[in-house]
Amino acid sequence: MSERRCSPEDDCSSLLSRLGSDSPRPRMKYGGMFCNVEGAFENKTLNFESLGLRPQRCQATCTHSRDGGHAARRGHTSGHTRENCGKREGDRLIIKGGKIVNDDQSFYADIYIEDGTIKQIGENLIVPPGVKTVDAYGQLVIPGGIDANTNLYSPQKGLNPADDFYQGTRAALSGGTTTIMDHVLVEPGTSLLTAFDQWKDAAEQRACCDFSLHVDITRWHEGLYEELETLVKDKGVNSFLFFMAYKDKYQSSDSQLYEAFSVLRDLGAIAQVHAENGDIIDEEQKKLLCLGITGPEGHVISHSEEVETEAVYRAITIAKQSNCPLYITKVMSKSAADVIAKARKKGMVVYGEPITAGLATDGSHYWSKDWAIAAAFVTSPPLNPDPSTPQYLTSLLACGDLQVTSSAQASFSTAQKAVGKDNFTSIPEGTNGIEERMSVVWDRAVATGMMDENEFVAVTSTNAAKLFSMYPRKGRIAVGSDADIVIWNPKETRIVSANTHNLNLEVNIFEGLEFRGVASVVISGGRVLLEDGKLNVTEGSGRFIPRKAFPDIVYKRIKARSKMAETRGVPRGNYDGPVHDVISMTKSVPPTPTTRGPPCPKNLTGPRNLHQSGFTLAGTQIDDHIPRRSTQRIVAPPGGRSNITSLS
Amino acid sequence: MSDCRRQWNREDELPVYLAGPITTGPNQRKTYGMFSSVEGAFESKTIDFENYAVGRKGSRTPRSGSRERLLDTGDPISKTPSEARESSLNGSPGERNELPHLRLSHAAPTRNCTPKKGDSSERLLIKGGRVVNDDQSFYADVYIEDGLIKQVGENLVVPEGVKVIEANGRMVIPGGIDVNTCLMKSYLGTQPVDDFFQGTKAALAGGTTMIIDHVAPQPGDSLLEAFERWQEAADKKACCDYSLHVDIPQWNENVKDELELLVQDKGINSFQVYMAYKDVYQMTDSELYEAFSFLKQLGAVVLVHAENGDLIAQEQQKILGMGITGPEGHPLSRPEELEAEAVFRAITLGNRVNCPVYITKVMSKSAADTITQARRKGSVVFGEPITASLATDGSHYWSKNWAKAAAYVTSPPLSPDQTTPDHLHTLLACGDLQVVGSSHCAYSTSQKAIGKDDFTLIPEGINGVEERMGFVWEKAVAMGKMDENQFVAVTSTNAAKIFNLYPRKGRIAAGSDADIVIWDPDSVKTITAKLQQSAAEYNIFEGLECRGGPVLVLIQGQVVYEEGKLHAQQGTGRFIPRKPFPDYAYQRVKFRNEVKRKQGVTRGIYDGPVYDVAPTPKYITPSPSAKTSPTSHQPPPIRNLHQSNFSLSGAQIDDNIPRRSGHRIVAPPGGRSNITSLG
């Protein structure tokens, strides 16, 4: 059963195509109290027709590819894994007796899966014989989690993460996450496309679950426009991250952000920002190092909460000005979350993403006496030392002010972290969390009664799918969606430990914490990968999920606003009164708006003031004490006169 | 009884006048009437002069110094008054006299004074007024001598033949302090039409007896020279006392030395930095951080012009590109979000550095709210709305009359939201905003017309120094939002406290300067450019009605405005030096410094394995500033130094293996060199 291995682009459309196809399939009565009409569930809340943008075209391509074009396409990229994925048990599966939980409703029904997609939902399904049955009695059947922020491949300071796509996705699957969205870190000066291809290749070879990619733009200049356009239109990337921190390395100025956001809006992509004020951090780091603070506690002291809040506020302002949707990665503090919540109340299109670590633990560990533990917590923005932060973020998540949970997984081993043992600024940043994410949310939010199970599905999966244009393929249990399904056991608990986790890391920042809620069965792409505590993954089985531009949930409002926002001048008669004459009307604004974009070296004007003439006399002059008047008031006579007439 | 009083009077005159009432130990207490049963009760209750001893002494010594300096200049215009004042210092206190120059313009001297030039000292008694300070109001007489308030109380025992001003129950308030004027700020070489003479005249007519003007040097200019230029001009022309803020146009090492000099020797304790005006004055966050840190060490107050210059520059381009060139482009390119954002950022910087921040020109609701919230969280931040933002709104930018629309151009712009003035008044009344300025900077229409084809070239500035007090009264006190004490606080006392002028200015108390206004809450006038003192031909408040206004204004004990007539004398204004570390702003900061001291964790030395970093050159952009172009030198190549340039063309055999640029090398106990194992 290698149907699902057909080429990624086509594969995606094949799923969508069926959803929006014109010819209605014959309806069957299935009985059952929750589903008396087949297809009732999905159609109630989703209008598939409106979601599938290009149903007709896809129909053609995908039927073709399903006929057999799949093997060839896949063959040359990862030949060695093909045998593995070709022979797979779960081509036909039925999940029985579970309670299906989507973001809008829960109901009891069975699910029939074929070819990696969900074919039927209902009770008493009529299925072919010989189908494998997964028993989900007493458990929840939820859409597989989507981790919207991982860094499994981006090097920091020349160090590669200890957990790459294979280890990382393996851990993700064991925690109930079936799709990751990894960040392509494009070093300044390299081509976006090259970096993207590099990431995609690496992930296709190594990843065990479906993945999609964000692209991090570390140095914005206008020359990137074409690459961006290609990425958005041809490569299926619709989200780009910008850094407001990491001064002199990745940091973008406000002007650059404004320009970039304007471009992204036109392309229909989502702007993400790493929001911290790099300038202040840089100064504080210098100060702290001078004070002799070199341990990991310096990290949290220099990256204070306010610095994060300020940048969030600024990012929102810039996004508002450029009318671009904004997604704040890694919301780590109460005040930053508040700023987002307030902006949303004012109608801003902004989304906030707390991460596993921020929801489960706090920043008190930076002061740990054990350097290795303290260093393991180093990430930016840092965990907040305020112990009430996790609960606060959870409550905002529950009420919808924050939307997506991710892990910001970037694991560096203790030996790698030790690069910064004498200087906290050199510690590679990143925490784990990819495996624990779903459990943390369940334990902290659902088990405590802050959130219901539907909201749980929304924040761990559906919202991310909607924001990043993967819905309803991902993030929903509905006929036609990908068979990325997790059977969630809310009663079971597990204790996190570095000894038992699926990562290479030797320190787990959640060490010893007990979380209620565990994924008991994980199905990705129609295959059962986790069952009875046994993880059975295949390297390279993950597919790239392309995402189209202009996600509806984000861009509907943006589109309406750009129509509204057209400003008009006031038609006036020409001013014909007197005009004060000014010597040297040189405008001092340099021609290039981008201040740091390298490809525009024109603005090397230096700090010279162009308002003033360069003419000076050496030494003291006789009229030094008289304040300078460089011009005279000249009232223009009716006939007009040239500007050069009287130079005092 | 009267003997006794006189005796006390003579005895205590000197100490009261020189060192404040407390310094000489317990005075003999006397009963003085229903509001002041105990002599000295008023001033001692709310002000402890001893607390302010530093400020007092400080302000006292330089004052006499400034007087001398003023004389030294030998400026012909200020000759008469300065002579008069000089003599008043030395003149025997027993002699009573009217100041001759004052009476010159009067119809006739009311008393049988002998107008002797040379030894005259003004003695005045304001009788029957209600003294309004920021903390309380009470009926009392005020006795003034030598330009200072000598006594406040009822049934004062005063020398004979003192000129008496009958206040008839009207309010006697400390003269207003306008903390934000730009009377000499040139734009493209043109000076505002209101210079120090015109501007201070207008101030006096509105009940403002002191201004703090902005010294605005251009980038590259010496701050010190600019300061001296300003001081010189003001000494010659100003009709009321003045002090100066210094704007810092750019941040560099030279500036630091000058700042130190200005604070320590010149009596400047407030400096303005800009977050707007990209490529001209704008500072990056790094520079702001440094500037804040430095100014905090000096004990100065940081004034911030808060607008996001980067975004403004972008918006201006966009709007010019759309073909909008009129003044409406100005507010369109500077939406209030940009102001609020910058205010937020400035406060964040202030908090990080632990330094008091003063936001000049709060023009929008959201900026004011940001300040309010920060104050709730304990930030030391002050906000200054201006006359224009309190009295009018930005709808006029869309006026069909270009000249009118251009007259409103200032930055941050007036908010087009018509509820803004009301909101700002509410915050002012409840103390979330503290000071009312005017940002008076008057350009004539022909000067504004420099930008007739491009709104970015319109010189920015509006009037308001004359109308300031009146509109606060009209919109806040007369509406019942604010009481008269708060009125005094926001128009005068708070400013005096923040900028370390208190209690010399901003209060009616024995020992304070005799800058006094008798305020009539019922007078009504309609603002019009025809009747204003300012030289500008347009008044942005044209046609607005304003209740409340000064009846009589005293400066240094001299009547300069009475019943609509102005007797201001050019050059009578003195420069008032200000000490650093104003208590009002810095007391909290000092304690926070103590509390916030940072400490590291003492740990054993990490002795585990250390990953060996591939010898990649550190990626550091040479320029420290990322925000403004003048200082940023672009790194010419955009080469990625992390990646080797070495490449092989075509597909390689190991293409499918992800690259690993570093190796894990566990350091053996004996240690080993870094170069041992490459590849």
mmCIF file of N, CA and C in Angstrom, chain B residues 502-579:
data_model
loop_
_atom_site.group_PDB
_atom_site.id
_atom_site.type_symbol
_atom_site.label_atom_id
_atom_site.label_comp_id
_atom_site.label_asym_id
_atom_site.label_seq_id
_atom_site.Cartn_x
_atom_site.Cartn_y
_atom_site.Cartn_z
ATOM 1 N N TYR B 502 11.135 73.589 42.195
ATOM 2 C CA TYR B 502 10.260 73.681 43.339
ATOM 3 C C TYR B 502 11.093 73.805 44.600
ATOM 4 N N PRO B 503 10.720 74.540 45.587
ATOM 5 C CA PRO B 503 9.537 75.390 45.692
ATOM 6 C C PRO B 503 9.806 76.843 45.299
ATOM 7 N N ARG B 504 10.909 77.056 44.621
ATOM 8 C CA ARG B 504 11.133 78.439 44.189
ATOM 9 C C ARG B 504 10.036 78.888 43.232
ATOM 10 N N LYS B 505 9.708 77.993 42.325
ATOM 11 C CA LYS B 505 8.604 78.267 41.408
ATOM 12 C C LYS B 505 7.485 77.285 41.718
ATOM 13 N N GLY B 506 6.327 77.595 41.249
ATOM 14 C CA GLY B 506 5.246 76.624 41.350
ATOM 15 C C GLY B 506 4.534 76.599 42.684
ATOM 16 N N ARG B 507 4.787 77.555 43.539
ATOM 17 C CA ARG B 507 4.096 77.550 44.817
ATOM 18 C C ARG B 507 4.046 78.966 45.364
ATOM 19 N N ILE B 508 2.947 79.245 46.065
ATOM 20 C CA ILE B 508 2.888 80.509 46.779
ATOM 21 C C ILE B 508 3.188 80.201 48.227
ATOM 22 N N ALA B 509 4.378 80.547 48.619
ATOM 23 C CA ALA B 509 4.805 80.279 49.984
ATOM 24 C C ALA B 509 5.906 81.268 50.284
ATOM 25 N N ALA B 510 6.109 81.527 51.526
ATOM 26 C CA ALA B 510 7.154 82.470 51.889
ATOM 27 C C ALA B 510 8.486 81.938 51.387
ATOM 28 N N GLY B 511 9.211 82.795 50.727
ATOM 29 C CA GLY B 511 10.498 82.382 50.205
ATOM 30 C C GLY B 511 10.482 82.057 48.726
ATOM 31 N N SER B 512 9.311 81.811 48.168
ATOM 32 C CA SER B 512 9.250 81.501 46.742
ATOM 33 C C SER B 512 9.353 82.783 45.922
ATOM 34 N N ASP B 513 9.657 82.605 44.653
ATOM 35 C CA ASP B 513 9.680 83.751 43.749
ATOM 36 C C ASP B 513 8.280 84.355 43.648
ATOM 37 N N ALA B 514 8.254 85.640 43.511
ATOM 38 C CA ALA B 514 6.958 86.304 43.428
ATOM 39 C C ALA B 514 6.453 86.305 41.987
ATOM 40 N N ASP B 515 6.283 85.108 41.437
ATOM 41 C CA ASP B 515 5.650 84.956 40.125
ATOM 42 C C ASP B 515 4.218 84.533 40.393
ATOM 43 N N ILE B 516 3.338 85.505 40.358
ATOM 44 C CA ILE B 516 1.986 85.254 40.851
ATOM 45 C C ILE B 516 0.974 85.711 39.817
ATOM 46 N N VAL B 517 -0.076 84.965 39.705
ATOM 47 C CA VAL B 517 -1.144 85.328 38.783
ATOM 48 C C VAL B 517 -2.437 85.454 39.583
ATOM 49 N N ILE B 518 -3.138 86.521 39.336
ATOM 50 C CA ILE B 518 -4.487 86.599 39.898
ATOM 51 C C ILE B 518 -5.434 86.155 38.802
ATOM 52 N N TRP B 519 -6.143 85.114 39.081
ATOM 53 C CA TRP B 519 -6.896 84.413 38.046
ATOM 54 C C TRP B 519 -8.370 84.711 38.198
ATOM 55 N N ASP B 520 -8.961 85.043 37.107
ATOM 56 C CA ASP B 520 -10.391 85.299 37.123
ATOM 57 C C ASP B 520 -11.090 84.148 36.411
ATOM 58 N N PRO B 521 -11.803 83.326 37.143
ATOM 59 C CA PRO B 521 -12.425 82.160 36.502
ATOM 60 C C PRO B 521 -13.601 82.523 35.616
ATOM 61 N N ASP B 522 -14.080 83.747 35.700
ATOM 62 C CA ASP B 522 -15.302 84.075 34.976
ATOM 63 C C ASP B 522 -15.080 84.871 33.704
ATOM 64 N N SER B 523 -13.864 85.349 33.537
ATOM 65 C CA SER B 523 -13.660 86.148 32.336
ATOM 66 C C SER B 523 -13.795 85.248 31.112
ATOM 67 N N VAL B 524 -14.418 85.768 30.101
ATOM 68 C CA VAL B 524 -14.600 84.990 28.886
ATOM 69 C C VAL B 524 -13.971 85.747 27.743
ATOM 70 N N LYS B 525 -13.191 85.021 26.963
ATOM 71 C CA LYS B 525 -12.714 85.691 25.760
ATOM 72 C C LYS B 525 -12.718 84.716 24.603
ATOM 73 N N THR B 526 -12.770 85.284 23.413
ATOM 74 C CA THR B 526 -12.748 84.456 22.224
ATOM 75 C C THR B 526 -11.364 84.571 21.607
ATOM 76 N N ILE B 527 -10.780 83.421 21.391
ATOM 77 C CA ILE B 527 -9.416 83.416 20.863
ATOM 78 C C ILE B 527 -9.435 83.855 19.407
ATOM 79 N N THR B 528 -8.585 84.766 19.087
ATOM 80 C CA THR B 528 -8.454 85.131 17.678
ATOM 81 C C THR B 528 -7.049 85.640 17.427
ATOM 82 N N ALA B 529 -6.610 85.412 16.226
ATOM 83 C CA ALA B 529 -5.245 85.806 15.887
ATOM 84 C C ALA B 529 -5.087 87.320 15.973
ATOM 85 N N LYS B 530 -6.183 88.058 15.841
ATOM 86 C CA LYS B 530 -6.065 89.517 15.856
ATOM 87 C C LYS B 530 -5.644 90.029 17.217
ATOM 88 N N LEU B 531 -6.123 89.371 18.246
ATOM 89 C CA LEU B 531 -5.889 89.893 19.581
ATOM 90 C C LEU B 531 -4.742 89.205 20.301
ATOM 91 N N GLN B 532 -4.093 88.278 19.636
ATOM 92 C CA GLN B 532 -3.074 87.529 20.368
ATOM 93 C C GLN B 532 -1.761 88.290 20.417
ATOM 94 N N GLN B 533 -0.931 87.909 21.348
ATOM 95 C CA GLN B 533 0.380 88.535 21.467
ATOM 96 C C GLN B 533 1.367 87.931 20.484
ATOM 97 N N SER B 534 1.152 86.681 20.139
ATOM 98 C CA SER B 534 2.063 85.996 19.235
ATOM 99 C C SER B 534 2.059 86.682 17.869
ATOM 100 N N ALA B 535 3.177 86.583 17.200
ATOM 101 C CA ALA B 535 3.300 87.254 15.907
ATOM 102 C C ALA B 535 2.749 86.426 14.752
ATOM 103 N N ALA B 536 2.377 85.190 15.038
ATOM 104 C CA ALA B 536 1.875 84.349 13.958
ATOM 105 C C ALA B 536 0.557 84.919 13.434
ATOM 106 N N GLU B 537 0.307 84.745 12.135
ATOM 107 C CA GLU B 537 -0.923 85.320 11.600
ATOM 108 C C GLU B 537 -2.080 84.349 11.702
ATOM 109 N N TYR B 538 -1.804 83.169 12.174
ATOM 110 C CA TYR B 538 -2.891 82.213 12.304
ATOM 111 C C TYR B 538 -2.883 81.649 13.702
ATOM 112 N N ASN B 539 -4.044 81.517 14.276
ATOM 113 C CA ASN B 539 -4.144 80.889 15.587
ATOM 114 C C ASN B 539 -5.000 79.636 15.447
ATOM 115 N N ILE B 540 -4.453 78.523 15.857
ATOM 116 C CA ILE B 540 -5.179 77.269 15.617
ATOM 117 C C ILE B 540 -6.411 77.148 16.496
ATOM 118 N N PHE B 541 -6.543 78.035 17.469
ATOM 119 C CA PHE B 541 -7.733 77.986 18.319
ATOM 120 C C PHE B 541 -8.745 79.047 17.895
ATOM 121 N N GLU B 542 -8.518 79.635 16.762
ATOM 122 C CA GLU B 542 -9.333 80.721 16.255
ATOM 123 C C GLU B 542 -10.824 80.462 16.502
ATOM 124 N N GLY B 543 -11.446 81.434 17.165
ATOM 125 C CA GLY B 543 -12.885 81.358 17.328
ATOM 126 C C GLY B 543 -13.360 80.563 18.536
ATOM 127 N N LEU B 544 -12.449 79.865 19.195
ATOM 128 C CA LEU B 544 -12.879 79.109 20.378
ATOM 129 C C LEU B 544 -13.058 80.068 21.540
ATOM 130 N N GLU B 545 -14.033 79.756 22.335
ATOM 131 C CA GLU B 545 -14.283 80.590 23.494
ATOM 132 C C GLU B 545 -13.580 79.987 24.699
ATOM 133 N N CYS B 546 -13.074 80.833 25.528
ATOM 134 C CA CYS B 546 -12.288 80.329 26.640
ATOM 135 C C CYS B 546 -12.658 81.089 27.898
ATOM 136 N N ARG B 547 -13.119 80.345 28.879
ATOM 137 C CA ARG B 547 -13.411 80.951 30.169
ATOM 138 C C ARG B 547 -12.153 80.939 31.012
ATOM 139 N N GLY B 548 -12.044 81.898 31.868
ATOM 140 C CA GLY B 548 -10.916 81.898 32.789
ATOM 141 C C GLY B 548 -9.706 82.557 32.159
ATOM 142 N N GLY B 549 -9.096 83.447 32.905
ATOM 143 C CA GLY B 549 -7.913 84.096 32.371
ATOM 144 C C GLY B 549 -7.276 84.925 33.452
ATOM 145 N N PRO B 550 -6.066 85.335 33.213
ATOM 146 C CA PRO B 550 -5.386 86.138 34.226
ATOM 147 C C PRO B 550 -5.927 87.568 34.244
ATOM 148 N N VAL B 551 -6.021 88.107 35.449
ATOM 149 C CA VAL B 551 -6.374 89.522 35.568
ATOM 150 C C VAL B 551 -5.099 90.318 35.743
ATOM 151 N N LEU B 552 -4.214 89.731 36.504
ATOM 152 C CA LEU B 552 -2.990 90.443 36.825
ATOM 153 C C LEU B 552 -1.870 89.420 36.921
ATOM 154 N N VAL B 553 -0.742 89.769 36.343
ATOM 155 C CA VAL B 553 0.395 88.854 36.388
ATOM 156 C C VAL B 553 1.577 89.579 36.995
ATOM 157 N N LEU B 554 2.165 88.951 37.983
ATOM 158 C CA LEU B 554 3.345 89.513 38.629
ATOM 159 C C LEU B 554 4.540 88.672 38.270
ATOM 160 N N ILE B 555 5.614 89.341 37.897
ATOM 161 C CA ILE B 555 6.862 88.605 37.695
ATOM 162 C C ILE B 555 7.911 89.240 38.561
ATOM 163 N N GLN B 556 8.567 88.459 39.321
ATOM 164 C CA GLN B 556 9.578 88.973 40.242
ATOM 165 C C GLN B 556 9.021 90.163 41.017
ATOM 166 N N GLY B 557 7.781 90.047 41.398
ATOM 167 C CA GLY B 557 7.175 91.090 42.200
ATOM 168 C C GLY B 557 6.766 92.319 41.437
ATOM 169 N N GLN B 558 6.811 92.254 40.122
ATOM 170 C CA GLN B 558 6.416 93.415 39.339
ATOM 171 C C GLN B 558 5.205 93.098 38.489
ATOM 172 N N VAL B 559 4.351 94.083 38.411
ATOM 173 C CA VAL B 559 3.144 93.856 37.633
ATOM 174 C C VAL B 559 3.490 93.983 36.155
ATOM 175 N N VAL B 560 3.305 92.928 35.424
ATOM 176 C CA VAL B 560 3.601 93.006 33.997
ATOM 177 C C VAL B 560 2.348 92.896 33.144
ATOM 178 N N TYR B 561 1.280 92.477 33.752
ATOM 179 C CA TYR B 561 0.045 92.376 32.974
ATOM 180 C C TYR B 561 -1.090 92.750 33.888
ATOM 181 N N GLU B 562 -1.890 93.677 33.436
ATOM 182 C CA GLU B 562 -2.981 94.112 34.276
ATOM 183 C C GLU B 562 -4.134 94.528 33.394
ATOM 184 N N GLU B 563 -5.253 93.939 33.634
ATOM 185 C CA GLU B 563 -6.477 94.340 32.930
ATOM 186 C C GLU B 563 -6.263 94.374 31.423
ATOM 187 N N GLY B 564 -5.623 93.370 30.912
ATOM 188 C CA GLY B 564 -5.467 93.306 29.469
ATOM 189 C C GLY B 564 -4.311 94.116 28.931
ATOM 190 N N LYS B 565 -3.619 94.828 29.797
ATOM 191 C CA LYS B 565 -2.483 95.610 29.298
ATOM 192 C C LYS B 565 -1.184 94.946 29.706
ATOM 193 N N LEU B 566 -0.298 94.869 28.762
ATOM 194 C CA LEU B 566 0.957 94.185 29.000
ATOM 195 C C LEU B 566 2.064 95.218 29.158
ATOM 196 N N HIS B 567 2.820 95.114 30.243
ATOM 197 C CA HIS B 567 3.944 96.036 30.423
ATOM 198 C C HIS B 567 5.246 95.279 30.418
ATOM 199 N N ALA B 568 5.342 94.296 29.587
ATOM 200 C CA ALA B 568 6.534 93.449 29.630
ATOM 201 C C ALA B 568 7.755 94.212 29.137
ATOM 202 N N GLN B 569 8.848 93.871 29.688
ATOM 203 C CA GLN B 569 10.084 94.549 29.345
ATOM 204 C C GLN B 569 11.047 93.513 28.772
ATOM 205 N N GLN B 570 11.540 93.779 27.612
ATOM 206 C CA GLN B 570 12.459 92.834 27.014
ATOM 207 C C GLN B 570 13.674 92.619 27.899
ATOM 208 N N GLY B 571 14.068 91.404 28.047
ATOM 209 C CA GLY B 571 15.317 91.126 28.742
ATOM 210 C C GLY B 571 15.230 91.054 30.240
ATOM 211 N N THR B 572 14.025 91.137 30.792
ATOM 212 C CA THR B 572 13.932 91.053 32.246
ATOM 213 C C THR B 572 14.012 89.617 32.728
ATOM 214 N N GLY B 573 13.837 88.692 31.822
ATOM 215 C CA GLY B 573 13.831 87.290 32.234
ATOM 216 C C GLY B 573 15.208 86.829 32.652
ATOM 217 N N ARG B 574 15.229 86.020 33.673
ATOM 218 C CA ARG B 574 16.504 85.466 34.122
ATOM 219 C C ARG B 574 16.560 83.997 33.750
ATOM 220 N N PHE B 575 17.760 83.539 33.539
ATOM 221 C CA PHE B 575 17.943 82.110 33.333
ATOM 222 C C PHE B 575 17.897 81.426 34.693
ATOM 223 N N ILE B 576 17.076 80.419 34.817
ATOM 224 C CA ILE B 576 16.971 79.705 36.088
ATOM 225 C C ILE B 576 17.708 78.380 35.946
ATOM 226 N N PRO B 577 18.835 78.264 36.611
ATOM 227 C CA PRO B 577 19.548 76.988 36.526
ATOM 228 C C PRO B 577 18.857 75.943 37.390
ATOM 229 N N ARG B 578 19.006 74.705 36.990
ATOM 230 C CA ARG B 578 18.324 73.635 37.714
ATOM 231 C C ARG B 578 19.324 72.564 38.108
ATOM 232 N N LYS B 579 19.160 72.071 39.289
ATOM 233 C CA LYS B 579 20.071 71.055 39.822
ATOM 234 C C LYS B 579 19.688 69.684 39.293
#
